[in-house]
Every structure is written in C-alpha cells, then in structure tokens.
Amino acid sequence: MQIQILLNEKKVTAQIAPDMLLIDFLREQGCNSVKRGCDTSNCGLCTVFVDDKPVLSCSLLAARADGHRVITLEGLQEEAEGFGAYIADEGAEQCGFCNPGLMMNGIAMFRENPDPTDEEIKEYLAGNLCRCSGYEGQLRGIRAYINYKKSQAEGGKI
C-alpha cells in the first residue's frame, strides 16, 4: 500500500506492507533517533509527534500515519539543542539511549506546560524508561532548563 506523510516538514511517499509499524518506517527513512526498546509500549524510546501529539511509534501502524504530520527528534534539532545541553550538564545522558524519547516527551511537556512542578514533570515523563540512571539527573536538567527559559522570558535575570 502507498502512504504519504509529512515527515520532519518533508513530503514522503512510500510503498509499505500493511502491517508495517511506524517505528520501522521512520527508521527506514533515516530517523535513527527513534529507538526500539521494548516493543510493548512501555519505555518511551520510540516517541514521535503525530500532528504535534506525542505518540509511541512502536504501537502505531505506519498506514495510520498516512496523511499526517510526523516529527522526530531530527526535525526538532533547534528546539532540542538547548534542552539536551541541560540534560548533559547534569550527567543525565549516561549511555544516551533513552535521551531521544525523553527529549521528545520533555518538549511535548514544555509546549503543554512551560512551568511544571517537579511532581508534574515526574508524572509526564513516567513512561520513559532509563536503565542507567535514577532519574534525578534528568529532573535536575529539566528544572535547570525551565529556570533558564524563565530567566530569558524575564529579560535574562535569574
């Protein structure tokens, strides 16, 4: 079957098998930030935006994305660059395997709630599995990034 997707702001038309998962389609298109971690929709590594909503690409048939806008971390480099630096500064990236999914969900959270509490951050990111950290570094990095964004909005004062 043929599908057409706006992938990272570029129109992509492809022939796919009807049972192809979106994660496999995206990786075939060179979107290597989309990771396979669990195949059970429990780890968050495969998170992408479909029409600006975070979606687990391992749980969605590529055919269901036909006619939709799909954004991966490759399509959010400018937005993700600053956020990623704060995660790295806190040593939260360790192996880095979970970072793309964490960053996608973090960006979705910032868009929905630019000033979440620590509890809201934990709740929003609960679906992101990291096998090497205790999540405290990620929480510190997210909090530091939020504080930076607030200081920028207030004219650079911290």
Coordinates of N, CA and C in Angstrom, one line a residue, residues 66-143:
D66 N -0.7 7.9 7.5 CA -0.9 8.4 6.2 C -1.7 9.7 6.2
G67 N -1.2 10.7 5.6 CA -1.8 12.0 5.5 C -1.6 12.8 6.7
H68 N -0.7 12.4 7.6 CA -0.5 13.2 8.9 C 0.9 13.7 8.9
R69 N 1.2 14.6 9.8 CA 2.5 15.3 10.0 C 3.2 14.5 11.1
V70 N 4.4 14.0 10.9 CA 5.1 13.2 11.8 C 6.5 14.0 12.0
I71 N 6.8 14.2 13.3 CA 8.0 14.9 13.6 C 8.8 14.0 14.6
T72 N 10.1 13.8 14.2 CA 11.0 13.0 15.1 C 12.0 14.0 15.7
L73 N 12.9 13.6 16.5 CA 13.9 14.5 17.1 C 14.8 15.1 16.0
E74 N 15.0 14.4 14.9 CA 15.7 15.0 13.7 C 15.1 16.3 13.2
G75 N 13.8 16.4 13.4 CA 13.0 17.5 12.9 C 12.9 18.6 14.0
L76 N 13.5 18.4 15.1 CA 13.4 19.4 16.2 C 14.8 19.8 16.7
Q77 N 15.8 19.7 15.9 CA 17.1 19.9 16.3 C 17.3 21.3 17.0
E78 N 16.8 22.3 16.5 CA 16.9 23.6 17.1 C 16.3 23.7 18.4
E79 N 15.1 23.2 18.5 CA 14.3 23.2 19.8 C 15.0 22.3 20.8
A80 N 15.5 21.2 20.4 CA 16.1 20.2 21.3 C 17.5 20.5 21.7
E81 N 18.2 21.3 21.0 CA 19.7 21.6 21.2 C 19.9 22.1 22.6
G82 N 19.2 23.2 23.0 CA 19.4 23.8 24.3 C 19.0 22.8 25.4
F83 N 17.8 22.2 25.3 CA 17.3 21.3 26.3 C 18.3 20.1 26.5
G84 N 18.8 19.6 25.4 CA 19.8 18.5 25.5 C 21.0 18.9 26.3
A85 N 21.5 20.1 26.1 CA 22.7 20.5 26.8 C 22.5 20.5 28.3
Y86 N 21.3 20.9 28.8 CA 21.0 20.9 30.2 C 20.9 19.5 30.8
I87 N 20.4 18.6 30.0 CA 20.4 17.2 30.4 C 21.8 16.7 30.5
A88 N 22.6 17.0 29.5 CA 24.0 16.5 29.5 C 24.8 17.2 30.7
D89 N 24.6 18.4 30.9 CA 25.3 19.1 32.0 C 25.0 18.5 33.4
E90 N 23.9 17.8 33.5 CA 23.6 17.2 34.8 C 24.0 15.7 34.8
G91 N 24.7 15.3 33.8 CA 25.2 13.9 33.7 C 24.1 12.9 33.5
A92 N 23.0 13.4 33.0 CA 21.8 12.5 32.9 C 21.8 11.7 31.7
E93 N 22.7 11.9 30.7 CA 22.6 11.2 29.5 C 23.3 9.8 29.6
Q94 N 24.2 9.6 30.5 CA 25.0 8.4 30.6 C 25.2 7.6 29.3
C95 N 24.4 6.6 29.0 CA 24.6 5.9 27.8 C 23.9 6.6 26.6
G96 N 22.9 7.4 26.9 CA 22.2 8.2 25.9 C 21.1 7.6 25.1
F97 N 20.9 6.3 25.3 CA 19.9 5.5 24.5 C 18.5 6.1 24.8
C98 N 18.2 6.5 26.0 CA 16.8 6.9 26.3 C 16.6 8.4 25.9
N99 N 17.7 9.1 25.7 CA 17.5 10.6 25.5 C 16.6 11.0 24.4
P100 N 16.6 10.4 23.2 CA 15.6 10.9 22.2 C 14.2 10.9 22.7
G101 N 13.7 9.8 23.3 CA 12.4 9.7 23.8 C 12.1 10.6 24.9
L102 N 13.1 10.7 25.8 CA 12.9 11.7 26.9 C 12.8 13.1 26.4
M103 N 13.6 13.4 25.4 CA 13.6 14.8 24.9 C 12.3 15.1 24.2
M104 N 11.8 14.1 23.4 CA 10.5 14.3 22.7 C 9.4 14.5 23.7
N105 N 9.4 13.7 24.8 CA 8.3 13.9 25.8 C 8.6 15.2 26.6
G106 N 9.8 15.6 26.8 CA 10.1 16.8 27.5 C 9.6 18.0 26.7
I107 N 9.9 18.0 25.4 CA 9.4 19.1 24.5 C 7.9 19.2 24.5
A108 N 7.3 18.0 24.5 CA 5.8 18.0 24.5 C 5.3 18.6 25.8
M109 N 6.0 18.2 26.9 CA 5.6 18.8 28.2 C 5.7 20.3 28.2
F110 N 6.9 20.8 27.8 CA 7.1 22.2 27.8 C 6.1 23.0 26.9
R111 N 5.7 22.4 25.8 CA 4.7 23.0 25.0 C 3.3 23.1 25.7
E112 N 3.0 22.0 26.4 CA 1.7 22.0 27.2 C 1.8 22.7 28.5
N113 N 2.9 22.7 29.2 CA 3.0 23.3 30.5 C 4.4 23.8 30.6
P114 N 4.7 25.1 30.3 CA 6.0 25.6 30.3 C 6.7 25.7 31.7
D115 N 5.9 25.6 32.8 CA 6.4 25.7 34.1 C 5.8 24.7 35.1
P116 N 6.1 23.4 34.8 CA 5.6 22.3 35.6 C 6.3 22.2 37.0
T117 N 5.6 21.7 37.9 CA 6.2 21.3 39.2 C 7.0 20.1 39.0
D118 N 7.8 19.7 40.0 CA 8.6 18.5 40.0 C 7.7 17.3 39.9
E119 N 6.6 17.3 40.6 CA 5.6 16.2 40.5 C 5.0 16.1 39.1
E120 N 4.7 17.2 38.5 CA 4.1 17.2 37.1 C 5.2 16.7 36.1
I121 N 6.4 17.0 36.3 CA 7.5 16.5 35.5 C 7.6 15.0 35.6
K122 N 7.6 14.5 36.8 CA 7.7 13.1 37.0 C 6.5 12.4 36.4
E123 N 5.3 12.9 36.6 CA 4.1 12.3 36.1 C 4.1 12.3 34.5
Y124 N 4.5 13.4 33.9 CA 4.5 13.5 32.5 C 5.6 12.5 31.9
L125 N 6.7 12.4 32.5 CA 7.8 11.5 32.0 C 7.8 10.1 32.5
A126 N 6.7 9.7 33.2 CA 6.7 8.4 33.8 C 6.8 7.3 32.8
G127 N 6.5 7.5 31.6 CA 6.6 6.4 30.6 C 7.9 6.3 29.9
N128 N 8.9 7.0 30.4 CA 10.2 7.0 29.8 C 11.1 6.1 30.7
L129 N 11.6 5.0 30.1 CA 12.5 4.1 30.8 C 13.9 4.5 30.6
C130 N 14.7 4.6 31.7 CA 16.1 4.8 31.6 C 16.7 3.7 32.5
R131 N 17.6 2.9 31.9 CA 18.1 1.7 32.6 C 19.4 2.1 33.3
C132 N 20.0 3.3 33.1 CA 21.2 3.6 33.8 C 21.2 4.7 34.9
S133 N 20.1 5.4 35.0 CA 20.1 6.5 36.0 C 18.9 6.3 37.0
G134 N 19.0 7.1 38.0 CA 17.9 7.2 39.0 C 17.0 8.3 38.7
Y135 N 17.0 8.9 37.5 CA 16.1 9.9 37.0 C 16.4 11.3 37.7
E136 N 17.2 11.3 38.7 CA 17.4 12.6 39.4 C 18.2 13.6 38.5
G137 N 19.1 13.1 37.7 CA 19.9 13.9 36.8 C 18.9 14.5 35.7
Q138 N 18.0 13.7 35.2 CA 17.1 14.2 34.2 C 16.2 15.3 34.8
L139 N 15.7 15.0 36.1 CA 14.9 16.0 36.7 C 15.6 17.3 37.0
R140 N 16.9 17.2 37.4 CA 17.7 18.4 37.6 C 17.9 19.2 36.3
G141 N 18.2 18.4 35.2 CA 18.4 19.0 33.9 C 17.2 19.7 33.4
I142 N 16.0 19.1 33.6 CA 14.7 19.7 33.2 C 14.5 20.9 34.0
R143 N 14.6 20.8 35.3 CA 14.4 22.0 36.2 C 15.3 23.2 35.8

